[in-house]
PDB file of C-alpha atoms in Angstrom:
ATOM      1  CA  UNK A   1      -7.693   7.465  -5.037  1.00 92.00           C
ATOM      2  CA  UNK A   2      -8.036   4.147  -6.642  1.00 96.00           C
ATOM      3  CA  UNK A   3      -6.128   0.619  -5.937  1.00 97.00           C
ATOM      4  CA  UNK A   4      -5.174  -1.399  -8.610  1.00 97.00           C
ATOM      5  CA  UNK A   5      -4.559  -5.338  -7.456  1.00 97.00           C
ATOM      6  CA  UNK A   6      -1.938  -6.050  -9.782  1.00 96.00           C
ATOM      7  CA  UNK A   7      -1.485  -9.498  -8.405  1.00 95.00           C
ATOM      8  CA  UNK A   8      -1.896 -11.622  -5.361  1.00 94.00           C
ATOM      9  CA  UNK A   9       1.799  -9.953  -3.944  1.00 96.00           C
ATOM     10  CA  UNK A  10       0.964  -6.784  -5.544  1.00 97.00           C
ATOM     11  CA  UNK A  11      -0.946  -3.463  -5.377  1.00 98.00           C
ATOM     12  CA  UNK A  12      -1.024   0.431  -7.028  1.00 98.00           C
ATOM     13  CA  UNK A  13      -2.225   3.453  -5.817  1.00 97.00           C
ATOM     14  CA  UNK A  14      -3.235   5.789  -8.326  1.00 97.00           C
ATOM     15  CA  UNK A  15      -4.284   9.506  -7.413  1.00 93.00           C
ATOM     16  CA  UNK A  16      -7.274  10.092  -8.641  1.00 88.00           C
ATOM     17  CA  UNK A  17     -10.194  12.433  -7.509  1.00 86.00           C
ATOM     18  CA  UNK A  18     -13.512  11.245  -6.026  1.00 85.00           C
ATOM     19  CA  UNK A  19     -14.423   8.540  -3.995  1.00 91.00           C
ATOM     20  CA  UNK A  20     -11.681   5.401  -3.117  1.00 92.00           C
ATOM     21  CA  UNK A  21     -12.109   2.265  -5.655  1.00 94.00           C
ATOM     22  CA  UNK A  22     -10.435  -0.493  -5.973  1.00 95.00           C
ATOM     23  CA  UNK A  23      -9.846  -2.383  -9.007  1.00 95.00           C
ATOM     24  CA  UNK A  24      -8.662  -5.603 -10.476  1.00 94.00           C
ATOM     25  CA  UNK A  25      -8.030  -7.242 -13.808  1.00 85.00           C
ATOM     26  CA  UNK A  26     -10.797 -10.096 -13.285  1.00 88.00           C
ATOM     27  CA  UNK A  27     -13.835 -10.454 -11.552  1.00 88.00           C
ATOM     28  CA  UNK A  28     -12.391 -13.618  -9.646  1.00 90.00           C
ATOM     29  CA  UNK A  29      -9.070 -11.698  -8.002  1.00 92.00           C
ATOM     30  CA  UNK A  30     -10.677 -10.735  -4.789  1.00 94.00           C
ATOM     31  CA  UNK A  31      -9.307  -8.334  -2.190  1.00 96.00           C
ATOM     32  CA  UNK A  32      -7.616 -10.330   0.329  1.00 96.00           C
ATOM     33  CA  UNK A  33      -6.615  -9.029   3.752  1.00 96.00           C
ATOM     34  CA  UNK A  34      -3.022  -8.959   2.667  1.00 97.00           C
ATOM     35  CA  UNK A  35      -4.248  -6.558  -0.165  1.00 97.00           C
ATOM     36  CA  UNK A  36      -5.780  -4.436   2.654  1.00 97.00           C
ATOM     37  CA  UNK A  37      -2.788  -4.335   4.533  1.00 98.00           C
ATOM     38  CA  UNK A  38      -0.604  -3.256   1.689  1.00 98.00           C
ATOM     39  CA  UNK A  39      -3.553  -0.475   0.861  1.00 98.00           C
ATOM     40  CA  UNK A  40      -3.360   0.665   4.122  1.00 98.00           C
ATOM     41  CA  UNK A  41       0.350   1.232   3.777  1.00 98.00           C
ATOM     42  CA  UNK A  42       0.115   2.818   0.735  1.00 98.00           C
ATOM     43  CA  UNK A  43      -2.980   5.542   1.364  1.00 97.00           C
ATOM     44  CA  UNK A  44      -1.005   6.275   4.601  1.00 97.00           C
ATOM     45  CA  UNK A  45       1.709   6.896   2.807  1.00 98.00           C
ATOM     46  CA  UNK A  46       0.236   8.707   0.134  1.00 97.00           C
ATOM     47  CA  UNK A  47      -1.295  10.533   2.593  1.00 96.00           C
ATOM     48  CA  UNK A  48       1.611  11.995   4.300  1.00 98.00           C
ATOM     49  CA  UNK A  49       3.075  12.467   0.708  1.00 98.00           C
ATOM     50  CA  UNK A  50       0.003  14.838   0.079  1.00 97.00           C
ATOM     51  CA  UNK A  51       0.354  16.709   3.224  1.00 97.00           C
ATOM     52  CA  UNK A  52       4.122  17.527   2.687  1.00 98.00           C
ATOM     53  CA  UNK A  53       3.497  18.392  -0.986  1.00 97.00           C
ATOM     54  CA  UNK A  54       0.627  21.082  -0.024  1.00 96.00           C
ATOM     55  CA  UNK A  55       2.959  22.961   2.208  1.00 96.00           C
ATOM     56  CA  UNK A  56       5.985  22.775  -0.633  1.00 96.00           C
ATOM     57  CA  UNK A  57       3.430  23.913  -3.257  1.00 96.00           C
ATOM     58  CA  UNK A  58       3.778  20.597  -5.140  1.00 97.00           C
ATOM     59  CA  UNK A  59       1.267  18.572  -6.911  1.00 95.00           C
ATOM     60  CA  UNK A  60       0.356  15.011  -6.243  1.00 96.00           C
ATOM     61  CA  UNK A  61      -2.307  14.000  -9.196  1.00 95.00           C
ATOM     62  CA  UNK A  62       0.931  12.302 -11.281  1.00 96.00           C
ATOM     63  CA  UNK A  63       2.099  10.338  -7.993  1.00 97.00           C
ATOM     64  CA  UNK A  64       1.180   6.683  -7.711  1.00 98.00           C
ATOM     65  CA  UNK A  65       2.959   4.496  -5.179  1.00 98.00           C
ATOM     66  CA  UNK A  66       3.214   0.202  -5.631  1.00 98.00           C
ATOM     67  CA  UNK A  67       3.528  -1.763  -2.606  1.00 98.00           C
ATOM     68  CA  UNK A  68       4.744  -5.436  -3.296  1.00 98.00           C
ATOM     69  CA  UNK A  69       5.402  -8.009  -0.834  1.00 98.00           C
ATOM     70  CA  UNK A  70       6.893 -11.488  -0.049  1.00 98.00           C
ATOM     71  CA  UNK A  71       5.806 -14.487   1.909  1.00 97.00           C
ATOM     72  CA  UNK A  72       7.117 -16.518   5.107  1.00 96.00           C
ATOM     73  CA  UNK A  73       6.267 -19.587   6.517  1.00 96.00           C
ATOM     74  CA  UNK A  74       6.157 -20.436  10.145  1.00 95.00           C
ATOM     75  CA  UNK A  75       4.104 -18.501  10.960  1.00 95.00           C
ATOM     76  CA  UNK A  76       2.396 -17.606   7.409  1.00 95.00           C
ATOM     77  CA  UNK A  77       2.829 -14.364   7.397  1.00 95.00           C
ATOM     78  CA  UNK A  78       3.963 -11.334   5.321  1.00 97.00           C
ATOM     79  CA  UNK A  79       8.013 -10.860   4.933  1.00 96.00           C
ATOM     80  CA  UNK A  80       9.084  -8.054   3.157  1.00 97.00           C
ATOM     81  CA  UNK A  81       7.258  -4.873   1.968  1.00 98.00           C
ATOM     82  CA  UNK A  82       8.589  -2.866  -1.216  1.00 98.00           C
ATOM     83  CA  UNK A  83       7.222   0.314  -1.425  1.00 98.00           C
ATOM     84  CA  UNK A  84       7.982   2.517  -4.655  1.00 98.00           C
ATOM     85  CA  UNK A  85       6.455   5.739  -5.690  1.00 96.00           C
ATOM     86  CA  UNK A  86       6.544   7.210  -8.809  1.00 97.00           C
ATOM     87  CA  UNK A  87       6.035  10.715  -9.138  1.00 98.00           C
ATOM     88  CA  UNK A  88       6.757  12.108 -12.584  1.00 97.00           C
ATOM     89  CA  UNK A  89       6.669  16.004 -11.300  1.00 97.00           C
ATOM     90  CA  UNK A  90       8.676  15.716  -8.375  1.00 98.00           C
ATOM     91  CA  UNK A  91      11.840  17.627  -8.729  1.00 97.00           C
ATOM     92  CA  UNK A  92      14.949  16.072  -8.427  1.00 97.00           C
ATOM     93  CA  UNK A  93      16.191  18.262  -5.298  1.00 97.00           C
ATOM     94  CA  UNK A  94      13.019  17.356  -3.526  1.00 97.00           C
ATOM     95  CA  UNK A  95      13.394  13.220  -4.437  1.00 97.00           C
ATOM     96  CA  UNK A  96      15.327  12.366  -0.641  1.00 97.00           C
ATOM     97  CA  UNK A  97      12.726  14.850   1.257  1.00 97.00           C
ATOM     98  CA  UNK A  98       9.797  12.779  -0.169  1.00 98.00           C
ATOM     99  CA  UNK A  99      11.616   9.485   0.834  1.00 97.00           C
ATOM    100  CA  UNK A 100      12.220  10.878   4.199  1.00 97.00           C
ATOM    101  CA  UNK A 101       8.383  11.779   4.450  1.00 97.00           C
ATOM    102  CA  UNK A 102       6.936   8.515   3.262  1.00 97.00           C
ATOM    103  CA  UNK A 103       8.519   6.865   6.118  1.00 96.00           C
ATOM    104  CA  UNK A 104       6.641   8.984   8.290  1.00 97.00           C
ATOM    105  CA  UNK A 105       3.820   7.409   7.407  1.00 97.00           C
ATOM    106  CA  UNK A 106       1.888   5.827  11.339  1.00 96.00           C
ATOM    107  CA  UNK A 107       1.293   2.382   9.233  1.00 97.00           C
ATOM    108  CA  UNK A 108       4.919   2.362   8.354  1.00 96.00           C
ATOM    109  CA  UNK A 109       5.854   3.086  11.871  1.00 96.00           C
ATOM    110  CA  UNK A 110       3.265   0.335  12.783  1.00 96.00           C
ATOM    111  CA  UNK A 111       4.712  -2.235  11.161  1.00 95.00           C
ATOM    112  CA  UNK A 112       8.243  -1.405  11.917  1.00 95.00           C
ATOM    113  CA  UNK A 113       7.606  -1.820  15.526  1.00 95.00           C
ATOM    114  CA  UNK A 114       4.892  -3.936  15.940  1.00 92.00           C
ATOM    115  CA  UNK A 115       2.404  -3.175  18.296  1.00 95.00           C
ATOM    116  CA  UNK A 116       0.975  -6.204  20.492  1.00 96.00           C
ATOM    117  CA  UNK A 117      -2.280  -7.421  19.976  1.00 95.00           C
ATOM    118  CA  UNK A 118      -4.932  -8.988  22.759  1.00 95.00           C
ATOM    119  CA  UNK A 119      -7.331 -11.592  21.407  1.00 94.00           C
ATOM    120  CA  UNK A 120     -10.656 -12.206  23.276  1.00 93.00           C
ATOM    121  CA  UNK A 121     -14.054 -13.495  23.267  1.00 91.00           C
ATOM    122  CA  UNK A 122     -16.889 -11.267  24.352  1.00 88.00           C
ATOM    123  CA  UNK A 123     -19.355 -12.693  26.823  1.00 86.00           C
ATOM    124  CA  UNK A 124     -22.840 -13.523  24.461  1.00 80.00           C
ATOM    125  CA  UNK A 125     -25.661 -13.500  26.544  1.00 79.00           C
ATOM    126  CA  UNK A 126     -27.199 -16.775  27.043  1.00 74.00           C
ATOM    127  CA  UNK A 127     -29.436 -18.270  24.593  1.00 73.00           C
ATOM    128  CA  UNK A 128     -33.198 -18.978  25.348  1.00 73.00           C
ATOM    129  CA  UNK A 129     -33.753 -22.563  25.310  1.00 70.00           C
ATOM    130  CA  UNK A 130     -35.990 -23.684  21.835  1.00 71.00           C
ATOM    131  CA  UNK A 131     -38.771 -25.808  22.821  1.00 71.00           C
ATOM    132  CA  UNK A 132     -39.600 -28.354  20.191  1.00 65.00           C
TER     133      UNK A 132
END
């Protein structure tokens, strides 16, 4: 697979074979962690895409899926998702299936309900005095 940052709202997920790379148009775009969660929306998704397709005897090397999204304030945060996949080989009787099984997908899921989250500190042991 690779990831393509199109922009600093905007991602692509290409199938490709080998390792995972990502991608962008200059070496000063740099993968934020709003980038990550978008990835991790769209390999999950691409993932349950690939699963479904195996067992229909489908292919998956012409799908690539873009996930844009929007900004709030108050608490910064992200908005709105838009996930699109295109997937040139895909017959038309099978389009609503695959939009059924993309929102499968556990990050989907995730961030539909969100789940909560604990924040603590971890006890450091104590640090030996320097002596001057």
């Amino acid at each position: 697979m690779k990831i393509v940052l199109e922009s600093e709202e905007s991602i692509l997920l290409l199938a490709a074979d080998g390792m995972l790379t990502i991608e962008a148009a200059s070496a000063e775009q740099t993968y934020s962690s709003f980038h990550m969660l978008a990835s991790a929306l769209a390999t999950c998704t691409f993932a349950v895409l690939d699963s479904w397709a195996h067992q229909a005897n489908l292919h998956v090397n012409d799908l690539s899926i873009r996930v844009r999204w929007e900004f709030a304030e108050d608490p910064h945060r992200v908005s709105t998702f838009d996930l699109q996949f295109v997937w040139p080989s895909l017959p038309d009787a099978r389009v609503r299936a695959a939009k059924r099984v993309a929102a499968l997908c556990a990050v989907h899921a995730s961030l539909m309900h969100p789940p909560a989250i604990n924040i603590g500190v971890v006890d450091r042991p104590a640090t030996p005095a320097v002596r001057a």
